CSV table of C-alpha atoms in Angstrom, one decimal:
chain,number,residue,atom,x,y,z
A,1,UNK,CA,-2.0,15.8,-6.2
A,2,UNK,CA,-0.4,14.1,-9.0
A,3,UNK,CA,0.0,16.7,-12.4
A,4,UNK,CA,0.4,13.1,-14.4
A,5,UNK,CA,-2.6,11.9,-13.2
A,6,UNK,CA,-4.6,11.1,-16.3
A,7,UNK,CA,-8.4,12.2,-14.9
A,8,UNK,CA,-10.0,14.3,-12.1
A,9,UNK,CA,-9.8,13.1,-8.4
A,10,UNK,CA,-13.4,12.4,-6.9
A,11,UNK,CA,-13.6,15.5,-4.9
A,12,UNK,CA,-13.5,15.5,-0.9
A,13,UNK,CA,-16.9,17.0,-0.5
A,14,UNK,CA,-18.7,14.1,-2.8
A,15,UNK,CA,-16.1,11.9,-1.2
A,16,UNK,CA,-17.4,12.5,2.3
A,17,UNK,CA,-21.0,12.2,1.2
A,18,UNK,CA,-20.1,8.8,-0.6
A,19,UNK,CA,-18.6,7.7,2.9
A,20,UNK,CA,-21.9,8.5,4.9
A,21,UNK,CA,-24.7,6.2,3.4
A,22,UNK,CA,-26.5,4.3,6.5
A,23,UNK,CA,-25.8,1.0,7.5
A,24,UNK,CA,-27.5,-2.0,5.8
A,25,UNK,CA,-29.7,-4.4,8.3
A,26,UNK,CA,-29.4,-6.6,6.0
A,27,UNK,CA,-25.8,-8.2,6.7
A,28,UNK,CA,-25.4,-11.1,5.8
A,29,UNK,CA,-24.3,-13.0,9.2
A,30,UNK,CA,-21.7,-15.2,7.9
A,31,UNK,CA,-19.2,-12.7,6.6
A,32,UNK,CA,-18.0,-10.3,10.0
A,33,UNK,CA,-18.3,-6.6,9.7
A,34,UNK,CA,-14.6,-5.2,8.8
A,35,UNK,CA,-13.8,-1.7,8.7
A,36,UNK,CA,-10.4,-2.2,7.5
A,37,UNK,CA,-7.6,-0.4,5.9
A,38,UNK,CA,-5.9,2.8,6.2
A,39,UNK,CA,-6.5,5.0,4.0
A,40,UNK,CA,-9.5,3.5,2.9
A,41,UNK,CA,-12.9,3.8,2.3
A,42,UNK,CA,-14.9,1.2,3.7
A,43,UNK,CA,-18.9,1.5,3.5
A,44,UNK,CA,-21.3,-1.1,5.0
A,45,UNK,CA,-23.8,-0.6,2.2
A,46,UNK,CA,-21.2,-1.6,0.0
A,47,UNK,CA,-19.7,-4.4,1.7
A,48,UNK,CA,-23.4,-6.1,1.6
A,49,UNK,CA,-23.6,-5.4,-2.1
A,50,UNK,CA,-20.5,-6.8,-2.5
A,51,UNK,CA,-20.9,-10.1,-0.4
A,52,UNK,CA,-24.4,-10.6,-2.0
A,53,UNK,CA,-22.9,-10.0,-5.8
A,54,UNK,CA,-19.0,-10.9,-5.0
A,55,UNK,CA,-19.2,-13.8,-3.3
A,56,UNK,CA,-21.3,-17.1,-4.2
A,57,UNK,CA,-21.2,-17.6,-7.5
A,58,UNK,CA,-23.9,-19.3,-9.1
A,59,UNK,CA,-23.0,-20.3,-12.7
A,60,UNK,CA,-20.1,-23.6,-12.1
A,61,UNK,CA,-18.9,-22.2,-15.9
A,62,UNK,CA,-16.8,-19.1,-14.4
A,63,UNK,CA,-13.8,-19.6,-12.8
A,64,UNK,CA,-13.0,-17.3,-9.9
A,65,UNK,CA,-9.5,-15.7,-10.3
A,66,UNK,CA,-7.8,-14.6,-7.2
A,67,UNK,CA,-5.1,-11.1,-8.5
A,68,UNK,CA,-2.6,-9.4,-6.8
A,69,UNK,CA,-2.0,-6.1,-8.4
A,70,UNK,CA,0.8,-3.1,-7.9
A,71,UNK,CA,0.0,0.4,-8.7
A,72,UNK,CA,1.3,4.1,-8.3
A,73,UNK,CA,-1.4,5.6,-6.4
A,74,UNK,CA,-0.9,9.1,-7.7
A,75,UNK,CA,-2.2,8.0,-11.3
A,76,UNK,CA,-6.0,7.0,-10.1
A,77,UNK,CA,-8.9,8.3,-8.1
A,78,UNK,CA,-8.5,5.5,-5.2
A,79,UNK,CA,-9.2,1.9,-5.9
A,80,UNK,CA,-12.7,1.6,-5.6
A,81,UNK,CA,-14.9,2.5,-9.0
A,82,UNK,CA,-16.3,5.7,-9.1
A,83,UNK,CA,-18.5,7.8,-11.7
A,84,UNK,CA,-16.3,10.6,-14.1
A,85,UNK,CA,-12.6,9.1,-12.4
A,86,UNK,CA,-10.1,7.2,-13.7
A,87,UNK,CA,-9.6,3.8,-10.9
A,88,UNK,CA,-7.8,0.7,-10.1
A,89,UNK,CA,-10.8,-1.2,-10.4
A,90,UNK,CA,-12.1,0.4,-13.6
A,91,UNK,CA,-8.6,0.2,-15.3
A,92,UNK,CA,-8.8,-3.6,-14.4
A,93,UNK,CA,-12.1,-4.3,-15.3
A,94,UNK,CA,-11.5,-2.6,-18.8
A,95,UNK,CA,-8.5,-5.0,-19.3
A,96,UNK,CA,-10.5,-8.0,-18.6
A,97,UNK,CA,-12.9,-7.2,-20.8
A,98,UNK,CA,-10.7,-6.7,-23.5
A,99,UNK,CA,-9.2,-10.2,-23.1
A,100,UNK,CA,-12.3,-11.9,-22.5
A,101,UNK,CA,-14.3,-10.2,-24.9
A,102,UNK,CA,-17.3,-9.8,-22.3
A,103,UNK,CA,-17.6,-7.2,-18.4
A,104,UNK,CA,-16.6,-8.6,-15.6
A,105,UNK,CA,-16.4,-7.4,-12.2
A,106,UNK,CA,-13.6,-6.8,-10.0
A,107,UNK,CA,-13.7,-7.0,-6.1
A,108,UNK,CA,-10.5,-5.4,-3.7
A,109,UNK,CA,-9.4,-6.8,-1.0
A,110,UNK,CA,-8.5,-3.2,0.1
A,111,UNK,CA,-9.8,0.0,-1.4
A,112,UNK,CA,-7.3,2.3,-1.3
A,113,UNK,CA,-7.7,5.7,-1.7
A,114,UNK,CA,-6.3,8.2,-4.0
A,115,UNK,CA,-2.5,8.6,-3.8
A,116,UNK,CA,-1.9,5.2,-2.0
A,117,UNK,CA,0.2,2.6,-3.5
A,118,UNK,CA,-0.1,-1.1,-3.4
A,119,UNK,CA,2.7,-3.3,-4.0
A,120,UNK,CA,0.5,-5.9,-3.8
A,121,UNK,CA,-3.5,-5.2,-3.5
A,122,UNK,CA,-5.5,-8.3,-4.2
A,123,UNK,CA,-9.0,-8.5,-6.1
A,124,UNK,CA,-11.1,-11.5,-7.5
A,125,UNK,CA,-13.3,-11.8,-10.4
A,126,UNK,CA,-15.5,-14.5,-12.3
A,127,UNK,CA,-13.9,-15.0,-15.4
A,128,UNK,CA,-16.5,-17.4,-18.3
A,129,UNK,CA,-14.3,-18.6,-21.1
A,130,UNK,CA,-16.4,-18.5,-24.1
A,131,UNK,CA,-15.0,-19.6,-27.6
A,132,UNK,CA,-14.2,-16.6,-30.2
A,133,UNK,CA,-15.1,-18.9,-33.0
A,134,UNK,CA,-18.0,-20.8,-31.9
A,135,UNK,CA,-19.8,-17.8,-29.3
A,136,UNK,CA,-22.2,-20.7,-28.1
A,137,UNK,CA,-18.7,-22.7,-26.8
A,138,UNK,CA,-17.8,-22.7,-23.3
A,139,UNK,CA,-14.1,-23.5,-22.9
A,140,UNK,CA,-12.1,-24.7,-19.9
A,141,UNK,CA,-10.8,-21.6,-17.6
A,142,UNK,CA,-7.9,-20.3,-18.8
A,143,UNK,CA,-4.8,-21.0,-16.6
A,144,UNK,CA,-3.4,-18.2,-14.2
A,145,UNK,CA,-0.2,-17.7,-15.8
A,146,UNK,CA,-2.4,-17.1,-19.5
A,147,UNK,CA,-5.1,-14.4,-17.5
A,148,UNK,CA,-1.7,-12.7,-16.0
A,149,UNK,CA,0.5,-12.1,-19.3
A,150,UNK,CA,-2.8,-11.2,-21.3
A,151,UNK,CA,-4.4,-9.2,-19.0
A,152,UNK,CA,-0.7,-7.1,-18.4
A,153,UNK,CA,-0.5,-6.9,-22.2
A,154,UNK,CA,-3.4,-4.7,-22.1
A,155,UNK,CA,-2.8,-3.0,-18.6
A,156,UNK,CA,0.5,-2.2,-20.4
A,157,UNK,CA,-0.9,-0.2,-23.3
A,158,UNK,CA,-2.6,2.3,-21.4
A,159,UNK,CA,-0.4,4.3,-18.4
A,160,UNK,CA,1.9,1.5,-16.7
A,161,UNK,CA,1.3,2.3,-13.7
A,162,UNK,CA,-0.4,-0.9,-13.1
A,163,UNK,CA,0.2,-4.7,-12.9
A,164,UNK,CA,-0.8,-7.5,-12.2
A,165,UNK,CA,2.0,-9.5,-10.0
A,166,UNK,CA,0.2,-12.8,-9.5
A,167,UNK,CA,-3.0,-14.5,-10.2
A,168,UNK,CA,-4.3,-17.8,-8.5
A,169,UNK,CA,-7.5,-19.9,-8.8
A,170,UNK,CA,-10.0,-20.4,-6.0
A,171,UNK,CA,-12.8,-21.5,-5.2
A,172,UNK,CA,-16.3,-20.1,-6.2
A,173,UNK,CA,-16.8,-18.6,-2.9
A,174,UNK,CA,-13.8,-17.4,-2.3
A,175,UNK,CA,-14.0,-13.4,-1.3
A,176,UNK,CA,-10.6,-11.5,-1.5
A,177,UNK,CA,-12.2,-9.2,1.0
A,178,UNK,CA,-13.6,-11.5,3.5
A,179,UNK,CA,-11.1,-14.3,3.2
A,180,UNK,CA,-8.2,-12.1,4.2
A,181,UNK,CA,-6.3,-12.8,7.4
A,182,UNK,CA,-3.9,-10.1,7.9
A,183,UNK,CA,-2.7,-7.1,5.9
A,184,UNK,CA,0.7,-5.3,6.1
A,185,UNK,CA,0.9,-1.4,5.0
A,186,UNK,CA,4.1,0.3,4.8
A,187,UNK,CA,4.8,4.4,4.8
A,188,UNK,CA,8.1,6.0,3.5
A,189,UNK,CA,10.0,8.9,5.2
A,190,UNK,CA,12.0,10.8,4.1
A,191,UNK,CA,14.0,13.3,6.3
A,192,UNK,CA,16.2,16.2,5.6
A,193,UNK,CA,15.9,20.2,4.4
A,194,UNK,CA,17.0,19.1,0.6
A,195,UNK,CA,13.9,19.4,-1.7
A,196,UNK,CA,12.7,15.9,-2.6
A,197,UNK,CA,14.1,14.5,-5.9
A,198,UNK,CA,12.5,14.1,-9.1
A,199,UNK,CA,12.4,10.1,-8.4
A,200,UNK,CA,11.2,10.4,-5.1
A,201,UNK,CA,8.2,13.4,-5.9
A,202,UNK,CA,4.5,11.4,-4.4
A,203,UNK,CA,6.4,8.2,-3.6
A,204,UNK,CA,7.3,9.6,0.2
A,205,UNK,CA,6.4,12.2,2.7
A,206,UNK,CA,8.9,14.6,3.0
A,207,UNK,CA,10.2,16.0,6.2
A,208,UNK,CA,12.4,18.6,6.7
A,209,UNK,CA,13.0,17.7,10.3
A,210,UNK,CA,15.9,15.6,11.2
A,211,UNK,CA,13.9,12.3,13.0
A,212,UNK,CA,15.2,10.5,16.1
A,213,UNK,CA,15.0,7.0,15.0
A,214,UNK,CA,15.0,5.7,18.9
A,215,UNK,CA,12.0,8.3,19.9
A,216,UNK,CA,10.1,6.5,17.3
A,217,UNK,CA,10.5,3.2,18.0
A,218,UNK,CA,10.1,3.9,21.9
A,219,UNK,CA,6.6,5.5,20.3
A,220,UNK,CA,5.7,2.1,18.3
A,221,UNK,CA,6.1,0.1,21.9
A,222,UNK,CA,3.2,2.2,23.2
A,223,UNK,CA,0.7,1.7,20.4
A,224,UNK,CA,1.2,-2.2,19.9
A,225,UNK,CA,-1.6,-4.6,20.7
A,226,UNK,CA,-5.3,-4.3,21.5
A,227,UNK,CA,-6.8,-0.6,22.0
A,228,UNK,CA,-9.2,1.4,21.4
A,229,UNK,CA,-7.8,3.5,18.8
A,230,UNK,CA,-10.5,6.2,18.6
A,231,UNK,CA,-7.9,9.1,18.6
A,232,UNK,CA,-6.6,7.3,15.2
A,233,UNK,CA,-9.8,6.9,13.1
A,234,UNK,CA,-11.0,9.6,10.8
A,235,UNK,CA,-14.4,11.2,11.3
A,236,UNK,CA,-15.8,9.4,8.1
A,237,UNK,CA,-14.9,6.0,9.6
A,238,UNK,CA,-18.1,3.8,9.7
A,239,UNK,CA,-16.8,1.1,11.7
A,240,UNK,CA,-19.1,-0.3,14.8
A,241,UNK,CA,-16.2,-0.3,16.9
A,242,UNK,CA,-13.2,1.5,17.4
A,243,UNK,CA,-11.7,-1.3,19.1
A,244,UNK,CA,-8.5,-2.9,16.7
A,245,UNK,CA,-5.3,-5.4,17.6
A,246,UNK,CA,-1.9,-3.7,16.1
A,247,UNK,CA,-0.1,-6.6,15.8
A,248,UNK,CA,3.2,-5.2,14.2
A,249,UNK,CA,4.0,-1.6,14.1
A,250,UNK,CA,7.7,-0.1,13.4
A,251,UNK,CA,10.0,2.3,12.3
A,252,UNK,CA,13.5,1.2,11.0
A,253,UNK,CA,15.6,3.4,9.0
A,254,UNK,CA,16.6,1.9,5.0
A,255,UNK,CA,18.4,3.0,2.3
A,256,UNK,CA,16.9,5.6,0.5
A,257,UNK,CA,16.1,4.7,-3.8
A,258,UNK,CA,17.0,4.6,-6.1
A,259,UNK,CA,20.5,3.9,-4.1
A,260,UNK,CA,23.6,4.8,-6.2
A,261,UNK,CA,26.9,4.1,-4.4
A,262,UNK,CA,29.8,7.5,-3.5
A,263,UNK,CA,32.8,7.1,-4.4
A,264,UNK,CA,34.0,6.1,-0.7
A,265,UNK,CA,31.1,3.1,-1.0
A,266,UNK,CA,32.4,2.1,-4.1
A,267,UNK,CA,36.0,1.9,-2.7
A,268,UNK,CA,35.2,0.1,-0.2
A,269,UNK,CA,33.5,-2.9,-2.0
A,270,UNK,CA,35.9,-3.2,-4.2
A,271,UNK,CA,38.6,-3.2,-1.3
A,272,UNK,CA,36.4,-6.1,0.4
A,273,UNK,CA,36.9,-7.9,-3.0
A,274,UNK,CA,40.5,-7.4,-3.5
A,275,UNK,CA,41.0,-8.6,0.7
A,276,UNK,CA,38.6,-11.3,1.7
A,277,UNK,CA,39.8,-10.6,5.2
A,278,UNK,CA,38.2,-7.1,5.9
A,279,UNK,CA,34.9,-7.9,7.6
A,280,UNK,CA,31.9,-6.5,6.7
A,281,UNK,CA,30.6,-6.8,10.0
A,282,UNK,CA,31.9,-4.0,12.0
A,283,UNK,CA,30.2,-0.7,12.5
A,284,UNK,CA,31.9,0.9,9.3
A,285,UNK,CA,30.7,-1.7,7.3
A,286,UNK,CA,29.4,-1.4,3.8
A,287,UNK,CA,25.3,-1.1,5.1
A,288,UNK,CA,26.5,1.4,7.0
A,289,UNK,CA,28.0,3.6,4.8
A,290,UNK,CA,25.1,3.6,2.3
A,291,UNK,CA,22.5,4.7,5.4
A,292,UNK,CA,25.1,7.1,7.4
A,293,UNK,CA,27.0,8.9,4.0
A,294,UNK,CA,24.9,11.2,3.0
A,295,UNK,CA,26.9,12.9,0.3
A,296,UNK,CA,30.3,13.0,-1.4
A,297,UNK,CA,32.1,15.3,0.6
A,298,UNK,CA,35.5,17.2,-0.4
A,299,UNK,CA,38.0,18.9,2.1
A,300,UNK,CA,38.1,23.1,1.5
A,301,UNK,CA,40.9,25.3,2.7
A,302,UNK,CA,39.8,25.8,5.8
A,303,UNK,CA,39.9,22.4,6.5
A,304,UNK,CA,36.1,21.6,7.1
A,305,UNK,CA,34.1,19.2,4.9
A,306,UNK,CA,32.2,20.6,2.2
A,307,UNK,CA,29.8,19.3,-0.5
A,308,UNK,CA,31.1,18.0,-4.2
A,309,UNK,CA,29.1,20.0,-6.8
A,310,UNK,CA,26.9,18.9,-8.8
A,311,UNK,CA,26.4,15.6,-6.3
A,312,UNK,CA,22.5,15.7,-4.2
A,313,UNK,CA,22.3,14.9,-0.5
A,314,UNK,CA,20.6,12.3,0.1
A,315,UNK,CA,17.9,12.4,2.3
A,316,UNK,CA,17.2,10.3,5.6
A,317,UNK,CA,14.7,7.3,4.7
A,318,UNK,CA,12.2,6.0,7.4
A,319,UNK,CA,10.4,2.8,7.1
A,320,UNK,CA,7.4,2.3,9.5
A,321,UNK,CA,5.7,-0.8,9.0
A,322,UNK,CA,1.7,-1.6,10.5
A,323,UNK,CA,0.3,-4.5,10.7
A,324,UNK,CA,-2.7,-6.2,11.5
A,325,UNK,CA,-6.3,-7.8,10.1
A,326,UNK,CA,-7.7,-5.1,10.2
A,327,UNK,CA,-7.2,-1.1,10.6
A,328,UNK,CA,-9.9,1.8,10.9
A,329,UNK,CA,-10.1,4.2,8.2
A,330,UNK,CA,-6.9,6.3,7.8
A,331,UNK,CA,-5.3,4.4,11.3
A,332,UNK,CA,-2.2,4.5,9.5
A,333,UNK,CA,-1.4,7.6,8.2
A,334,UNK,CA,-2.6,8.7,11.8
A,335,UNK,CA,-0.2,6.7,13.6
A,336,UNK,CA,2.5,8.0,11.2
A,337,UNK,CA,1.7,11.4,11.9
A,338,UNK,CA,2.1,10.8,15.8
A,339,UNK,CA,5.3,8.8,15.0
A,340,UNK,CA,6.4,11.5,12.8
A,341,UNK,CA,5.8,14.3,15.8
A,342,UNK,CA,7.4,11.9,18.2
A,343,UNK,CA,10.6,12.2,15.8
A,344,UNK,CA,10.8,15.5,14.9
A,345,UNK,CA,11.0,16.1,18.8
A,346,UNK,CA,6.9,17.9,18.9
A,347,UNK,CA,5.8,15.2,21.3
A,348,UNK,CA,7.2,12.6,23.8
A,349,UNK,CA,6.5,9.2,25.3
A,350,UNK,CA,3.9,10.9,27.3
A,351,UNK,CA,2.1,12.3,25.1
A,352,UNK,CA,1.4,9.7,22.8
A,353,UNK,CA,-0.2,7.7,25.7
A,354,UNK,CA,-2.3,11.1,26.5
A,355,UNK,CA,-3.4,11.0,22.8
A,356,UNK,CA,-4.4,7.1,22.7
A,357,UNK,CA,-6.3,7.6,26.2
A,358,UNK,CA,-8.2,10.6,25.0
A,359,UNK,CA,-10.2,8.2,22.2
A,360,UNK,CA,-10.6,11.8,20.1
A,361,UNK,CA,-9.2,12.2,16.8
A,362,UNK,CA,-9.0,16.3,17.8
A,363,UNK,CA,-6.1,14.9,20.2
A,364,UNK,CA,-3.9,13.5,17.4
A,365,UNK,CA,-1.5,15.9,15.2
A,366,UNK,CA,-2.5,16.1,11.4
A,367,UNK,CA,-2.4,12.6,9.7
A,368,UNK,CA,0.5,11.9,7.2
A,369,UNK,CA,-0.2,12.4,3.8
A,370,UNK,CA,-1.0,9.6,1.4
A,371,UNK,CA,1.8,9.6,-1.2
A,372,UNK,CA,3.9,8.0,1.5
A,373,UNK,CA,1.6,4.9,1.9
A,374,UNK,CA,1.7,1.6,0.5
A,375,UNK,CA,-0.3,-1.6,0.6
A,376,UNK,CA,2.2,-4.4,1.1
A,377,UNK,CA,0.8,-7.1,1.7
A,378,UNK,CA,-2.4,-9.4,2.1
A,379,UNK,CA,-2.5,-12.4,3.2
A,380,UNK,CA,-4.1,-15.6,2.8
A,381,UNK,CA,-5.0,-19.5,4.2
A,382,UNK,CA,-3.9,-20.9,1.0
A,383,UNK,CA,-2.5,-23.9,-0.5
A,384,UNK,CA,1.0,-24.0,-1.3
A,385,UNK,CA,1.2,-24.2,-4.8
A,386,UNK,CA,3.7,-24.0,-7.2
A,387,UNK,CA,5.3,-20.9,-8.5
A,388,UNK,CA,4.7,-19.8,-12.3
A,389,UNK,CA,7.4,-18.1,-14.6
């Protein structure tokens, strides 16, 4: 847990009780059922609320926003508003309200839960502009790139560890929930016995094991596609079928930030610079380097490497990347933690098809943890449109 975060964390016992209300038969038939995203909480009972208040909207004055939002996960209780706890959607809501001078409701595409980031999470909300000096006035809708900078001015005043990244009008019936097509999550590694850095503390899951890159990417071949992915959904999940398409899922091995260049890296730019002729394509090239150096290191008397003080090892840093419309609750951070076993050399090929066939989360190794997870990306059938400044 976060010691910045501002306000308590809902706890896990009123958490679990939150995710077990019974199912609506009330569903409206035109939206499909969609237990989505890891890491999330996803309640049917909700969902109807939400497509009955969240989705047609009656009054032609309010103009329906569509916002994409980053956060640091760590700061709030998840996404989704809840009673006593500081949340993405309650921090957002308070900001609109302050620049429109009246509530307003905010609906997630993906509700997050507490300690997952979003580098981009969308949301949508009714927005009625009504004139300051003549109350009785409606006005036209403010344009996206006015809700953006004002809204941010506000968002800005409290933490920053919010912001809104985009905004877009759409339709009155448009439902950032039900209108998404795809949604991209990416978790961080990082590898190696060096305590994590300062920068680095609840932005990555640390792992003192050195990972085998290829064992984990073998691993990813096995999970891809259609499957019944019982043995990665958490016993909360209230999804009607286990049953999911992984369209993407990866591991690739990045630069770890914030990236400052050795010496050696730094000598070897400039000596690209100085001779145009020295390819940067070869196996010592620059990319190289910055993944494979892992510190400055000095020759001692006895002729064997050793480290420069005062310089930090840098740790290994693992990208896995999931994708797909959908994803049962906390399907991520499972398949992590089987990726992460696969790497660390605690299971094999073998295994990991033993632990998708058994369609049993007590068959999986412990999921990852959340600080390492982050909502990339949602996406949309949208109209090109023109990019703001």
């Amino acid at each position: 847990m976060s010691n910045d975060q501002s306000q308590p964390l809902i706890s896990e016992t009123n958490k679990h009780s939150l995710d077990q209300r019974p199912e609506s038969p009330q569903r409206p038939s035109k939206f499909p059922k969609v237990n989505d995203d890891a890491g999330n909480d996803v309640v049917d009972g909700e969902e109807q609320k939400e497509s009955v208040t969240g989705t047609m909207n009656p009054n032609p004055r309010l103009q329906r926003y569509l916002i994409a939002i980053e956060y640091i996960g760590t700061r709030f209780a998840g996404a989704q508003q809840q009673p006593n706890c500081r949340t993405v959607v309650g921090v957002l809501q308070e900001a609109f309200q302050k620049f429109v001078g009246q509530p307003v409701s905010v609906f997630c595409s993906s509700r997050t839960d507490a300690g997952v980031h979003a580098l981009s999470n969308v949301c949508h909300v009714d927005v009625e502009r009504i004139s300051k000096r003549k109350p009785g006035d409606v006005l036209p809708p403010h344009e996206p790139l006015v809700v953006k900078r004002a809204v941010n001015h506000f968002l800005q005043k409290n933490e920053c560890d919010i912001m809104v990244i985009d905004v877009r009008c759409v339709p009155a019936d448009f439902h950032a929930r039900y209108k998404a097509q795809e949604r991209t999550y990416f978790y961080r590694l990082l590898s190696g016995p060096e305590p994590v850095s300062s920068f680095e503390r609840d932005r990555a899951w640390h792992v003192p094991e050195n990972l085998d890159l290829l064992a984990m990417q073998k691993a990813c071949n096995i999970l891809i596609g259609r499957h019944d992915f019982s043995s990665f959904r958490a016993a909360a999940c209230q999804a009607n079928s286990p049953i999911r398409t992984l369209d993407e899922l990866n591991v690739i091995e990045v630069i770890s930030t914030p990236f400052f260049p050795s010496i050696s890296e730094r000598l070897k730019s400039s000596s690209v610079v100085e001779d145009p002729t020295i390819s940067l394509g070869s196996d010592t090239n620059h990319s190289q380097i910055s993944l494979n150096t892992n510190e400055e290191k000095l020759e001692g008397s006895n002729g064997e490497a050793c480290q420069e003080f005062g310089l930090r090892r840098r740790h290994r840093c693992f990208v896995v990347t999931a994708r797909a419309r959908s994803f049962l609750y906390h399907q991520v951070r499972l398949l992590v933690g089987v990726l992460k076993s696969v790497g660390a050399g605690d299971l094999t090929d073998p295994d990991v098809k033993r632990i998708l066939e058994a369609k049993s989360i007590t068959a999986s190794p412990p999921m990852a943890p959340a600080c390492g997870l982050y909502l990339g990306h949602v996406k949309y059938d949208l109209p090109p449109e023109t990019n703001q400044s």
